[in-house]
Structure formats: structure tokens, C-alpha cells
Short mmCIF file of C-alpha atoms in Angstrom, two decimals:
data_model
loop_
_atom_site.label_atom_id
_atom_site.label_comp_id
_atom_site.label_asym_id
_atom_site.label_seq_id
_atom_site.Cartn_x
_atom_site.Cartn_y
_atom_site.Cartn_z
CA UNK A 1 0.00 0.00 0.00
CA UNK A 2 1.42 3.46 -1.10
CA UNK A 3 2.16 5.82 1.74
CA UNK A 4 0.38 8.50 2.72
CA UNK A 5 2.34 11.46 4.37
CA UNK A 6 1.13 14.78 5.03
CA UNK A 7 3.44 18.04 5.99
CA UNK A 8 1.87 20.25 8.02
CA UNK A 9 3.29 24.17 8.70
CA UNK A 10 2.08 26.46 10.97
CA UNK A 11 1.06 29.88 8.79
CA UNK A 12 3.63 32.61 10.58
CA UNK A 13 3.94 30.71 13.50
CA UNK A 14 5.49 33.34 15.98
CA UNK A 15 3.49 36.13 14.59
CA UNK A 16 0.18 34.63 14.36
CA UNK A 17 0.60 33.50 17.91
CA UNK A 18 0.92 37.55 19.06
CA UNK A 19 -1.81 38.48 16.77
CA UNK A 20 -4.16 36.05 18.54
CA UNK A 21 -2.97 37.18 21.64
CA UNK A 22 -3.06 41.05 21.17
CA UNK A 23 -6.14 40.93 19.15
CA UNK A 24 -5.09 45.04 18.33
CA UNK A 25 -2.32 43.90 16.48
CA UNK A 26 -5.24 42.21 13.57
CA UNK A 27 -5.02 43.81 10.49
CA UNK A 28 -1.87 45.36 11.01
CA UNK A 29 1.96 44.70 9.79
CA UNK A 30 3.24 43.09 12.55
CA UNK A 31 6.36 41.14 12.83
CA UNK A 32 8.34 38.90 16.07
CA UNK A 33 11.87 40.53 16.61
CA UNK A 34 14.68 41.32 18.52
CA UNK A 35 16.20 44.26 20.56
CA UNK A 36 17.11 47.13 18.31
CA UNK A 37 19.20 48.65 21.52
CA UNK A 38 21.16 45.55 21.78
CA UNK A 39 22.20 44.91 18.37
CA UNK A 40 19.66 42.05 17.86
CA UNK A 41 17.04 43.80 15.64
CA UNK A 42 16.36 41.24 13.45
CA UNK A 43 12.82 40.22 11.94
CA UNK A 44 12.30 36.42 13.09
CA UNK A 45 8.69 35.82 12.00
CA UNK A 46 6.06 38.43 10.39
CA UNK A 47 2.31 38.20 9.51
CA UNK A 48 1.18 38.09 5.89
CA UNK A 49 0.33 41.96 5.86
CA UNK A 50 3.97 42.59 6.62
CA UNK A 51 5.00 39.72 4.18
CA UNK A 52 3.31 41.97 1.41
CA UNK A 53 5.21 45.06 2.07
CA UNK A 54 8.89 42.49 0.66
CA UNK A 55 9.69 42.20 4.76
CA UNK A 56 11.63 38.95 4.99
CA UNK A 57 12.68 36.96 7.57
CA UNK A 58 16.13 37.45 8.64
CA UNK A 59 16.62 41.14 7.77
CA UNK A 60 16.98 44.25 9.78
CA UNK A 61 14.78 45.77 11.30
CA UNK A 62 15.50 49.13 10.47
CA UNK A 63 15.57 48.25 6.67
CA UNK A 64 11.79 46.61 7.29
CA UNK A 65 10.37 49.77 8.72
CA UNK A 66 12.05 51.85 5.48
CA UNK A 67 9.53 49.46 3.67
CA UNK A 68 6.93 49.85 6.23
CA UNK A 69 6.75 52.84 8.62
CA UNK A 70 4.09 51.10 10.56
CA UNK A 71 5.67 47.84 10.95
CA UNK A 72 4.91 46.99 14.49
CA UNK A 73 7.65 44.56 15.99
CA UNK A 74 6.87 42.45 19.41
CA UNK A 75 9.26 40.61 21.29
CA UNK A 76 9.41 36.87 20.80
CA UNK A 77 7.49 34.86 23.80
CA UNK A 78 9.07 31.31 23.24
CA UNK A 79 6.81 29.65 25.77
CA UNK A 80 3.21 30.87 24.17
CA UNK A 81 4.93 28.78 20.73
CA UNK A 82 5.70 25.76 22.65
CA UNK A 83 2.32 25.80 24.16
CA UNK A 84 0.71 26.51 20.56
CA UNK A 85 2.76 23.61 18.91
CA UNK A 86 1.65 21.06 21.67
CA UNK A 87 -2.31 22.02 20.84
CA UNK A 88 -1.38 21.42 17.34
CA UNK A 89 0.02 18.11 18.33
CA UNK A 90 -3.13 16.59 19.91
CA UNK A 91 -5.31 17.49 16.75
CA UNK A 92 -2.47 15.26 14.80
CA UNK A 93 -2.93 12.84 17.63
CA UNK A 94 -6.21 12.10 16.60
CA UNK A 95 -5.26 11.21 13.02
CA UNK A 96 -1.83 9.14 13.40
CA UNK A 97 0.28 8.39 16.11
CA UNK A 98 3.43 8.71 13.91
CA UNK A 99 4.17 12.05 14.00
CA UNK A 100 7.29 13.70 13.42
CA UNK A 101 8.51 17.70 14.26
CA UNK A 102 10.53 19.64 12.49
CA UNK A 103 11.17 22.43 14.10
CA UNK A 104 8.33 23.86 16.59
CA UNK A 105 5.97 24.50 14.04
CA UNK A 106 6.27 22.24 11.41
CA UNK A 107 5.01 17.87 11.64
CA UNK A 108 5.21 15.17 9.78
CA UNK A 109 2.30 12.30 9.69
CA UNK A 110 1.93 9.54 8.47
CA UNK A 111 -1.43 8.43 8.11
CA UNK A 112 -1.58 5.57 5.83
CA UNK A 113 -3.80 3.21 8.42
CA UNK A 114 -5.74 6.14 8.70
CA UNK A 115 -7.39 6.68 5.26
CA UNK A 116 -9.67 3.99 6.07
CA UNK A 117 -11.02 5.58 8.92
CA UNK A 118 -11.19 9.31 8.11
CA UNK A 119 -10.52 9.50 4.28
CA UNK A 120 -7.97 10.07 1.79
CA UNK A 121 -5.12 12.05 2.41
CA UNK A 122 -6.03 15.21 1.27
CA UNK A 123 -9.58 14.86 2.90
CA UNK A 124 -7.97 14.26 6.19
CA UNK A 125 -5.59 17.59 5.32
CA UNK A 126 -8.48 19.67 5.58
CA UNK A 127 -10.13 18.26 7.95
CA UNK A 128 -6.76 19.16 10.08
CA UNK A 129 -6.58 22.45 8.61
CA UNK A 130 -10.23 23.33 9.55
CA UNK A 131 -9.62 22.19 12.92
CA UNK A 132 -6.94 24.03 13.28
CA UNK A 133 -8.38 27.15 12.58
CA UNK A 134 -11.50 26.41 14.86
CA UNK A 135 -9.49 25.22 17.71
CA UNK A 136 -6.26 27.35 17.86
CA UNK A 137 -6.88 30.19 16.10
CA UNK A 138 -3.52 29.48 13.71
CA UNK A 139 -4.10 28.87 10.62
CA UNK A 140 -1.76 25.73 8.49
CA UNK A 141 -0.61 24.74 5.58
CA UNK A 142 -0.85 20.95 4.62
CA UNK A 143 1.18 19.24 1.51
CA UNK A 144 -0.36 15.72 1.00
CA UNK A 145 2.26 12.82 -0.79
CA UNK A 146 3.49 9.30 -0.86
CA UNK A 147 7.38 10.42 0.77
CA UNK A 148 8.27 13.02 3.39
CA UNK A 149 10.26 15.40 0.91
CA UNK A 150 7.36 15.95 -1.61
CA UNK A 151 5.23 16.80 1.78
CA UNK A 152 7.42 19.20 3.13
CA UNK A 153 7.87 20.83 -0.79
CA UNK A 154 3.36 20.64 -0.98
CA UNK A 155 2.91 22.68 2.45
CA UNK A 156 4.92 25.57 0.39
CA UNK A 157 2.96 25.79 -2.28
CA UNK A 158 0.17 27.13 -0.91
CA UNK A 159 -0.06 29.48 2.02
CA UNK A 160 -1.78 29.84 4.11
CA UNK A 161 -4.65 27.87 4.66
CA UNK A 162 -4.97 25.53 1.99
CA UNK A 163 -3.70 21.86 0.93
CA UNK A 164 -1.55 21.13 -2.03
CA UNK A 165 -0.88 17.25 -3.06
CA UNK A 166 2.05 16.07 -4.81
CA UNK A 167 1.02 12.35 -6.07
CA UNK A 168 3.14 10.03 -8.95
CA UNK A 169 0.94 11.01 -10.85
CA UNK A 170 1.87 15.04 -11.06
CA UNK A 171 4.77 15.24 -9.42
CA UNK A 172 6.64 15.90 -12.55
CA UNK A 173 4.77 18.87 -13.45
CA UNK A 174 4.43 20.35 -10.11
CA UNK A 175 7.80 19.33 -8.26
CA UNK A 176 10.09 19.44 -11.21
CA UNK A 177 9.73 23.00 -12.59
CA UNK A 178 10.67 24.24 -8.82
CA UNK A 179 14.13 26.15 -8.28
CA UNK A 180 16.46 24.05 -7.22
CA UNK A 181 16.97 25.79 -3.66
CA UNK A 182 13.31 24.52 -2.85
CA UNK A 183 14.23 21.16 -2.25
CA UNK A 184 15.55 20.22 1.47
CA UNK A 185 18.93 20.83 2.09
CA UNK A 186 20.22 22.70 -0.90
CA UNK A 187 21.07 26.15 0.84
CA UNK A 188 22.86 28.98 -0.64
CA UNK A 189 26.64 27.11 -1.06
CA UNK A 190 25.13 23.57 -2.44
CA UNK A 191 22.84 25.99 -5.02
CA UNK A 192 25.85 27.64 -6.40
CA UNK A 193 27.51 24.81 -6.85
CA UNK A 194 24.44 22.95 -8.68
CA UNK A 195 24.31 26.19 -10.84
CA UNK A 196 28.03 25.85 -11.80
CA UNK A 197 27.63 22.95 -13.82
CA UNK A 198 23.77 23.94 -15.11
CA UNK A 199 21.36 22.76 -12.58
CA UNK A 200 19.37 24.92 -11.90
CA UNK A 201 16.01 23.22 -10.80
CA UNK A 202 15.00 20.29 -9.02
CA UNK A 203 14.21 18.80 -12.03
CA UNK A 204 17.54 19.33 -13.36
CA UNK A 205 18.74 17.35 -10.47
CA UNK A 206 16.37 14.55 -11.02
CA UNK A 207 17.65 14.37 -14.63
CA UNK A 208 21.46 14.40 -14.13
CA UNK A 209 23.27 11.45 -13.62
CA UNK A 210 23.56 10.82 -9.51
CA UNK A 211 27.58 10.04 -10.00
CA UNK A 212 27.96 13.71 -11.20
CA UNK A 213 25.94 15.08 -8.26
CA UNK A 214 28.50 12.29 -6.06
CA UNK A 215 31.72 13.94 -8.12
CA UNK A 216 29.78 17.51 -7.21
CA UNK A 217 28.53 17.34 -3.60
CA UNK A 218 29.71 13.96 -2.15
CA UNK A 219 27.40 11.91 -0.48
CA UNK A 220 24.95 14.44 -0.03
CA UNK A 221 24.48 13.89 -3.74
CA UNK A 222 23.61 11.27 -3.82
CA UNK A 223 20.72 12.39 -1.36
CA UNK A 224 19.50 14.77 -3.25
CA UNK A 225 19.08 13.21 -6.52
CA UNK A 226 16.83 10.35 -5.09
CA UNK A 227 15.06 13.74 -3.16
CA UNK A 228 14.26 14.78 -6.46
CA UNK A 229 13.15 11.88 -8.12
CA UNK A 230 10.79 11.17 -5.25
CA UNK A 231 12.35 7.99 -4.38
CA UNK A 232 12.77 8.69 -0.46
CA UNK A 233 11.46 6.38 1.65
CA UNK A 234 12.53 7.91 5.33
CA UNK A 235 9.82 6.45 8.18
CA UNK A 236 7.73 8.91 10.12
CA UNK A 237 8.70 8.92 13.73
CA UNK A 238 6.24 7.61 16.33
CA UNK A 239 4.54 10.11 18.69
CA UNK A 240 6.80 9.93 22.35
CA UNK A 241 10.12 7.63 20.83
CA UNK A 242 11.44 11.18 20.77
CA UNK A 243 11.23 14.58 22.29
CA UNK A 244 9.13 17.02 20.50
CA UNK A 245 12.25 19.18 21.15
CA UNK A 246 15.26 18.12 19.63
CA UNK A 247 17.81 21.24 20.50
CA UNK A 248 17.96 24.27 22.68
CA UNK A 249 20.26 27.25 22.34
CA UNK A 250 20.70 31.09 22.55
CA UNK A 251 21.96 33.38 20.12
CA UNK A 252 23.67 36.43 20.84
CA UNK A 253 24.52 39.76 18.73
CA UNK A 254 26.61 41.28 20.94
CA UNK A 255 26.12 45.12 22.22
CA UNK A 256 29.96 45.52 21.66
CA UNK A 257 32.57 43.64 19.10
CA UNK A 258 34.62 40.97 20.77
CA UNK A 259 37.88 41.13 20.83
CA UNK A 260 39.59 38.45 22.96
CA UNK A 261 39.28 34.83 23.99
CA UNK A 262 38.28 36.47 27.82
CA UNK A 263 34.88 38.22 25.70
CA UNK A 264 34.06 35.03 24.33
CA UNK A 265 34.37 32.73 27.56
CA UNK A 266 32.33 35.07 29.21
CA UNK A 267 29.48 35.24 26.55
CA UNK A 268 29.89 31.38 25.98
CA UNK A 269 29.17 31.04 29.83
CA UNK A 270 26.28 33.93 29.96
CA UNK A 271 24.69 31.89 26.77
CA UNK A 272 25.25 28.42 28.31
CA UNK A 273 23.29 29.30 31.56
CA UNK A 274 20.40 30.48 29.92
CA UNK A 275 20.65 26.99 27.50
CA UNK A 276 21.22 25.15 30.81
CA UNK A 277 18.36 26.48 32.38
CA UNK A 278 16.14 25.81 30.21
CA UNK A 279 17.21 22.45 29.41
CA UNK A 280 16.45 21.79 33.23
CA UNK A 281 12.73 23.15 33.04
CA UNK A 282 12.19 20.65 30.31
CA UNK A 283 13.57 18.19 32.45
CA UNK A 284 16.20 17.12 29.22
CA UNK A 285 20.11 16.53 29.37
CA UNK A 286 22.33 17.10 26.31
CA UNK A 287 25.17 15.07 24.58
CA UNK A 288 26.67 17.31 22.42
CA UNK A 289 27.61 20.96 22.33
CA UNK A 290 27.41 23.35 19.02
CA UNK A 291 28.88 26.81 18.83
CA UNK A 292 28.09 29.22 16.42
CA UNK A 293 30.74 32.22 15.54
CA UNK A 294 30.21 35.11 13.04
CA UNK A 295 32.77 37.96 12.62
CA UNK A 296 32.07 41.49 12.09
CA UNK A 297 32.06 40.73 8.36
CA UNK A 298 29.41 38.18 8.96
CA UNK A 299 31.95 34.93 8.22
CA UNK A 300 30.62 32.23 9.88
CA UNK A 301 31.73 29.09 11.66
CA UNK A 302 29.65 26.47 13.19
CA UNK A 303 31.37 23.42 15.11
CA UNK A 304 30.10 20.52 17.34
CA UNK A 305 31.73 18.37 19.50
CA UNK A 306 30.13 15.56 22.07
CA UNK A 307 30.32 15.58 26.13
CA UNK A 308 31.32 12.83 27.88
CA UNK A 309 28.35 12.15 29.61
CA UNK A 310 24.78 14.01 29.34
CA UNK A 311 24.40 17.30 31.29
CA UNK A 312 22.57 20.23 31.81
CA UNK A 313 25.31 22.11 34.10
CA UNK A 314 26.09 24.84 32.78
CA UNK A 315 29.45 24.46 33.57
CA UNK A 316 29.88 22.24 31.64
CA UNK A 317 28.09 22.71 28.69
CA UNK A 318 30.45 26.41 28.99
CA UNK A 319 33.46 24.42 29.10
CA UNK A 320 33.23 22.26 25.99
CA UNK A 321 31.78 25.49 23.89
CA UNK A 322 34.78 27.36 25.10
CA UNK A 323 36.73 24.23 24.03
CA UNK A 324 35.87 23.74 20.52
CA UNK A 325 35.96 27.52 20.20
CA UNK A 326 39.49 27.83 20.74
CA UNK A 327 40.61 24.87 18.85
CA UNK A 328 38.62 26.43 15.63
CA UNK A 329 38.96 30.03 16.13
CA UNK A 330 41.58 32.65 15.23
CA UNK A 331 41.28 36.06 15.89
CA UNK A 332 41.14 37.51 12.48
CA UNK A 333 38.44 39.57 12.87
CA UNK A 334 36.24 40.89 16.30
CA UNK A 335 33.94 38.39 16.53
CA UNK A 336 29.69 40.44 16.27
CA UNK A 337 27.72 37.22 17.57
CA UNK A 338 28.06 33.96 19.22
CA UNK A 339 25.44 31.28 19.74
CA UNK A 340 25.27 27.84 22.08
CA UNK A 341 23.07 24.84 21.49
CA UNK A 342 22.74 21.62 23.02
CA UNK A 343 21.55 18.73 21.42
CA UNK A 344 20.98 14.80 21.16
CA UNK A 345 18.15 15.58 24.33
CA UNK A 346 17.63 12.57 26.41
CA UNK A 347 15.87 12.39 29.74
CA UNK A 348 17.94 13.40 32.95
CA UNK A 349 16.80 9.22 34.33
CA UNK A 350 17.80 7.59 31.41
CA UNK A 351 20.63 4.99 31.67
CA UNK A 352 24.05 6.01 31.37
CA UNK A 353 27.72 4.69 30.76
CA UNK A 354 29.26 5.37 34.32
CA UNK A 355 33.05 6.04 33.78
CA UNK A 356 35.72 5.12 36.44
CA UNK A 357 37.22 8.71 36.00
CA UNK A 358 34.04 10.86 36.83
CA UNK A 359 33.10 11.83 40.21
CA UNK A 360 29.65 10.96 40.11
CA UNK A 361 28.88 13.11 43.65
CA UNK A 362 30.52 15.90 42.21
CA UNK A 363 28.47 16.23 39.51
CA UNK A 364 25.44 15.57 41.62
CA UNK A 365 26.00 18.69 43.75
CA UNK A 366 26.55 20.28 40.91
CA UNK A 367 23.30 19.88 39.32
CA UNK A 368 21.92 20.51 43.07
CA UNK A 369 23.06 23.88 43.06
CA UNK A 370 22.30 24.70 39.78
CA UNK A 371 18.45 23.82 40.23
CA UNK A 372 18.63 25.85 43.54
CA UNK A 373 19.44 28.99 41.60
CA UNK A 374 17.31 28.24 39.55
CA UNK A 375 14.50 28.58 42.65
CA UNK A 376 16.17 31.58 43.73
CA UNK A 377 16.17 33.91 40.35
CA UNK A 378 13.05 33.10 39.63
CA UNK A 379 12.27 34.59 43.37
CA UNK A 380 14.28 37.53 42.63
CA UNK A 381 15.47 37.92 38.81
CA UNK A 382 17.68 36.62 36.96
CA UNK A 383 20.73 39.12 37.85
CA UNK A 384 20.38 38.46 42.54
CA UNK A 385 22.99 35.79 41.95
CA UNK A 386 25.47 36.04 39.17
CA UNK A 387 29.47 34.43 38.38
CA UNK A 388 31.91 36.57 39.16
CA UNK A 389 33.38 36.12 35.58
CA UNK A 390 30.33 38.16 34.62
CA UNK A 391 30.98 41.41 36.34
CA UNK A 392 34.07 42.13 34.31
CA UNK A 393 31.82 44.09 31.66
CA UNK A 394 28.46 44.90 32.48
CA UNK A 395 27.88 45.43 29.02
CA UNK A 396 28.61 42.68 27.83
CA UNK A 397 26.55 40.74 30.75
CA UNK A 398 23.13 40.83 29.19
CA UNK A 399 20.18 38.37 29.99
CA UNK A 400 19.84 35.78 26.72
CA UNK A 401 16.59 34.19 28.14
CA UNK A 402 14.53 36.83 26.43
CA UNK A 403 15.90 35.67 22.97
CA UNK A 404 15.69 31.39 23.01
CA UNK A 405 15.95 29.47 20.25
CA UNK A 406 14.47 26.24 19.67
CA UNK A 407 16.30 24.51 16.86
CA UNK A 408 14.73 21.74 14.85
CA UNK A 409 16.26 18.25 14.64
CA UNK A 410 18.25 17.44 11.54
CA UNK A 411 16.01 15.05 8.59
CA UNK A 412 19.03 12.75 9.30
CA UNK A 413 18.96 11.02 12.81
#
């Protein structure tokens, strides 16, 4: 029996979410960003209206108000999103249990034993994207085919609020005429290379021969050319095998340039106690550590290395970030942002691999006092009990909690 797996995307997640909640904000531009003051205006999320004045995701936000004087911008609220991806959740929960997130506001399903019960595919796509709307508020976009990469490329086609479905039977007019930078994974590098040698849409890829994407792009090649020719055959996840969340980190622009290895250790310590933090309310430990670097020039570097055991001490998450920083970094340039993640998530019970070398009580009052300052700033703020590391430059010692990320597990486990 063919597969039947739906995409489904949350129509401007962040920003719908505010609208709902400040029902002033309807009918208005209105777009989720950062702190201008601190060097972190950028647009994360806007609503359609502002989406029709050419704001885009990513820019600044002074160059989005040149386009729209009356751009309103609101401060991201990372727990109302979690909350609003969980009551999307339990409406998928009623169609499938194999459901799979991709980022907070984007799920696969799989709902192949469901079709006798509620439908075809694209009946039981709006049927979830009525729902939706009726029960949340949000609206969603649904893309309805046999593999999880022809879903993901439907739910773009038409937004919001509406189904598109990709079958064998039309994928070649529909999928194939796409640019090339539509289909997963082929970001701005892998699309200049494709359009080096004449490929210039995912058809193109489908056509060429997979050794020359191999010669081209290595195994990922060989990846995207069965992408393309709709030959991917990746399961669905089941609801609870995995967290919902599958990173958590903070991202900093920083109010001054960095200029030293003693700037970065203490951002890379301010960052990994919010990511700590946080990992601790949603009762999660981490096995590996990812730092993200960009220079004033905007050059880029983004490195990973694993922990010996799973933590959520900031200490030690600091540590290793500090770690792989200075075994990857020189100081060509001041350094404008740094960012800390933790992921591989497991729960803080699970079993371990004890090691003869650890001290196992050590660590255990070390996640004790962590969790009791934890009770104590959120009695009296986040700044009544500090490191001393962070009172070298009370500039530089900002709170990152306002600005969490929540980044999206990989499509490769």
C-alpha cells in the first residue's frame, strides 16, 4: 500500500501567535523581533500583511520599517509557541500516532492506516486544517504525498490555509519546474555549486546522472538526486520515541565587538546558563555541544563536539563550547555574535555509561546547586545571583533568556 504522508506548517507561527494574543495587532503589519538597543534587531517571523510590504525573515529591522513605517515589531514569547505547537500536536494525535517535528511549528504524519477511517489524504488535510483554525486560532498549511520530501515541498505551495498534493501522478509537473533551492537541504553554497555545472532546478537534479551530483557534492548527492526523483522512503517517527524538542540554544549579537578569547568565555558562559536552564525546566540533558561564531564581516563558523556524559550544568556545557571555540577560532576579525546549542536531548533518568574517571557526587552537587538557583532567580530575577566572571563588563553581561531558540532536529537522525 502506497504511503500516505502529510506536511503540516504552521502559517507565521510566531506572529500569528501575538496576533491572537493582542487581538489590536489584527489587520496590522506586525512582525516577532529582537532588541534594536542591543544589536539584535532582526525580523524572526512576520504576519502576511507585513509579508506583502517584501519584509523577509532574517533582515533588519530598520531596513523593514524603510519598507513599512508602521511595521509593528513584538518581542518573541518562546513559551506561548511551545504551548501553541503542543495544541497542534493533539489534533495530529487524533489522526496518526506517527508524527514527526521539524522544528516547533512544522510535523510530519503519516497516516496511511488512517485513510480507512477518516478519508484520503487530502480529505484528512483539511479536515486538520479546519480544525486548526476552529481550535487554535492558527491557521496551516498541509502538503499531502506518498514520501516526506514531496510533503514538506506541498505545504509551500500554498499558504496559508490551503492543501496542495504532490502524487506520482503530477509530481513531474508540479515538483520538477521548482528552483532548485526549494528542495531540502540545498542552501545557498550547495545551489551555487548545482548552478556551476547547469542545474538549476530540481528537475535538473532529477535528470542528471547521480555520480555527477556524487563527483559535485559527495554523499549528499547522492541524497538529493533520489530527493528529487521522489524515491525517499525515510519512516515517520512515532509520537513519544522522541522529544518534540530536539535542541535548545541562545543566540547572541553582541552590544559591543569581541575582541579576545576572555569576551568570548564570558558570553559562551552567559549563553550556556540560559541553554542550561532551560534544558532543566524541560527536564532534558544534552550530549553534544554546538557553537556558532560570526565575525564582524558576517563569516561564519559552526562546530560541534560531544560531552562525555549528558548534562545540563552549565558548567559544563560552557566548558566544551569554550573548548571547541578555541581549537577552531583565530582572531582575524572581532567576533559580532556567538550562539550555544545543546543537542541529542535525552531524559535526565535515562541509563548512562558510568566512567571510572568521573566523580559521580561531584556532579550531583553540581546539578543541586544549579536547580537551587534556579528557585532563587526566579524569586528575585535573573541578575540576585550572578558568576563573578560576569561582572568584568556589564555590558557585555546581558540576559539571553529573552531571545531562546528552539532549533529543529536534523532530517538525518
Amino acid at each position: 500500500m502506497e504511503r500516505v504522508i502529510l506536511h503540516s506548517d504552521l502559517n507565521n507561527f510566531y506572529a500569528s501567535v501575538e496576533c491572537l494574543h493582542q487581538p489590536e495587532l489584527q489587520g496590522k503589519p506586525v512582525a516577532v523581533g529582537g532588541s534594536v538597543e542591543r544589536r539584535h534587531g532582526i525580523i524572526l517571523a512576520r504576519n502576511t500583511i507585513a509579508k506583502n510590504f517584501g519584509i523577509k525573515t532574517g533582515e533588519a529591522i530598520w531596513q523593514a520599517r524603510q519598507r513599512c513605517p508602521g511595521l509593528i515589531v513584538t518581542p518573541p514569547d518562546y513559551g506561548k509557541y511551545i504551548r501553541f505547537s503542543k495544541l497542534a500536536r493533539e489534533i495530529y494525535r487524533d489522526y496518526t500516532d506517527k508524527i514527526e517535528a521539524f522544528g516547533i511549528d512544522e510535523n510530519w504524519l503519516d497516516v496511511t492506516d488512517s485513510t480507512r477511517l477518516f478519508g484520503d489524504g487530502e480529505h484528512i488535510a483539511h479536515e486538520i486544517r479546519r480544525r486548526m483554525r476552529a481550535e487554535t486560532g492558527i491557521t496551516v498549511s498541509v502538503g499531502v504525498s506518498w514520501n516526506k520530501i514531496f510533503a514538506k515541498l506541498g505545504s509551500d505551495l500554498k499558504k496559508p490555509d490551503d492543501v496542495s498534493v504532490i502524487s506520482p501522478d503530477n509530481y513531474k509537473q508540479r515538483v520538477w519546474p521548482l528552483p532548485a533551492k526549494e528542495l531540502l537541504y540545498v542552501g545557498p553554497s550547495t545551489r551555487r555549486k548545482l548552478a556551476k555545472i547547469g542545474l538549476y532546478t530540481i528537475g535538473d537534479i532529477a535528470a542528471v546522472s547521480p555520480a555527477v551530483l556524487t563527483g559535485l557534492l559527495g554523499k549528499w548527492g547522492e541524497y538529493l538526486w533520489s530527493f528529487a526523483n521522489g524515491l525517499d522512503t525515510t519512516p515517520v517517527s512515532i509520537l513519544g520515541t522522541e522529544s518534540m524538542i530536539k535542541g535548545i540554544g541562545n543566540s547572541m549579537t553582541t552590544p559591543r565587538d569581541l575582541e579576545n578569547n576572555e569576551d568570548a568565555k564570558m558570553l559562551f558562559y552567559i549563553l550556556s546558563e540560559s541553554v542550561a536552564e532551560r534544558l532543566r525546566s524541560h527536564c532534558l540533558k544534552g550530549r553534544t555541544v554546538q557553537i556558532h561564531v560570526r565575525d564582524r564581516d558576517l563569516v561564519t563558523i559552526d562546530r560541534q563536539a560531544p560531552l562525555n556524559t549528558p548534562t545540563f550544568v552549565s558548567s559544563e556545557i560552557a566548558e566544551k563550547a569554550f573548548e571547541i571555540f578555541l581549537k577552531n577560532w583565530t582572531w582575524n576579525k572581532p567576533i559580532r555574535s556567538i550562539g550555544v546549542r545543546v543537542t541529542d536531548l535525552v531524559i535526565p533518568d535515562g541509563c548512562t555509561q558510568l566512567s571510572l574517571f568521573d566523580d559521580d557526587n561531584r556532579k550531583l552537587k553540581k546539578e543541586l546547586l544549579e536547580k537551587c538557583i534556579d528557585d532563587i532567580r526566579s524569586r528575585y530575577g535573573h541578575y540576585s545571583t550572578q558568576r563573578a566572571l560576569m561582572l568584568k563588563d556589564k555590558k557585555l553581561n546581558a540576559n539571553p533568556m529573552e531571545e531562546n531558540v528552539i532549533f529543529p532536529v536534523s532530517y538525518f537522525r
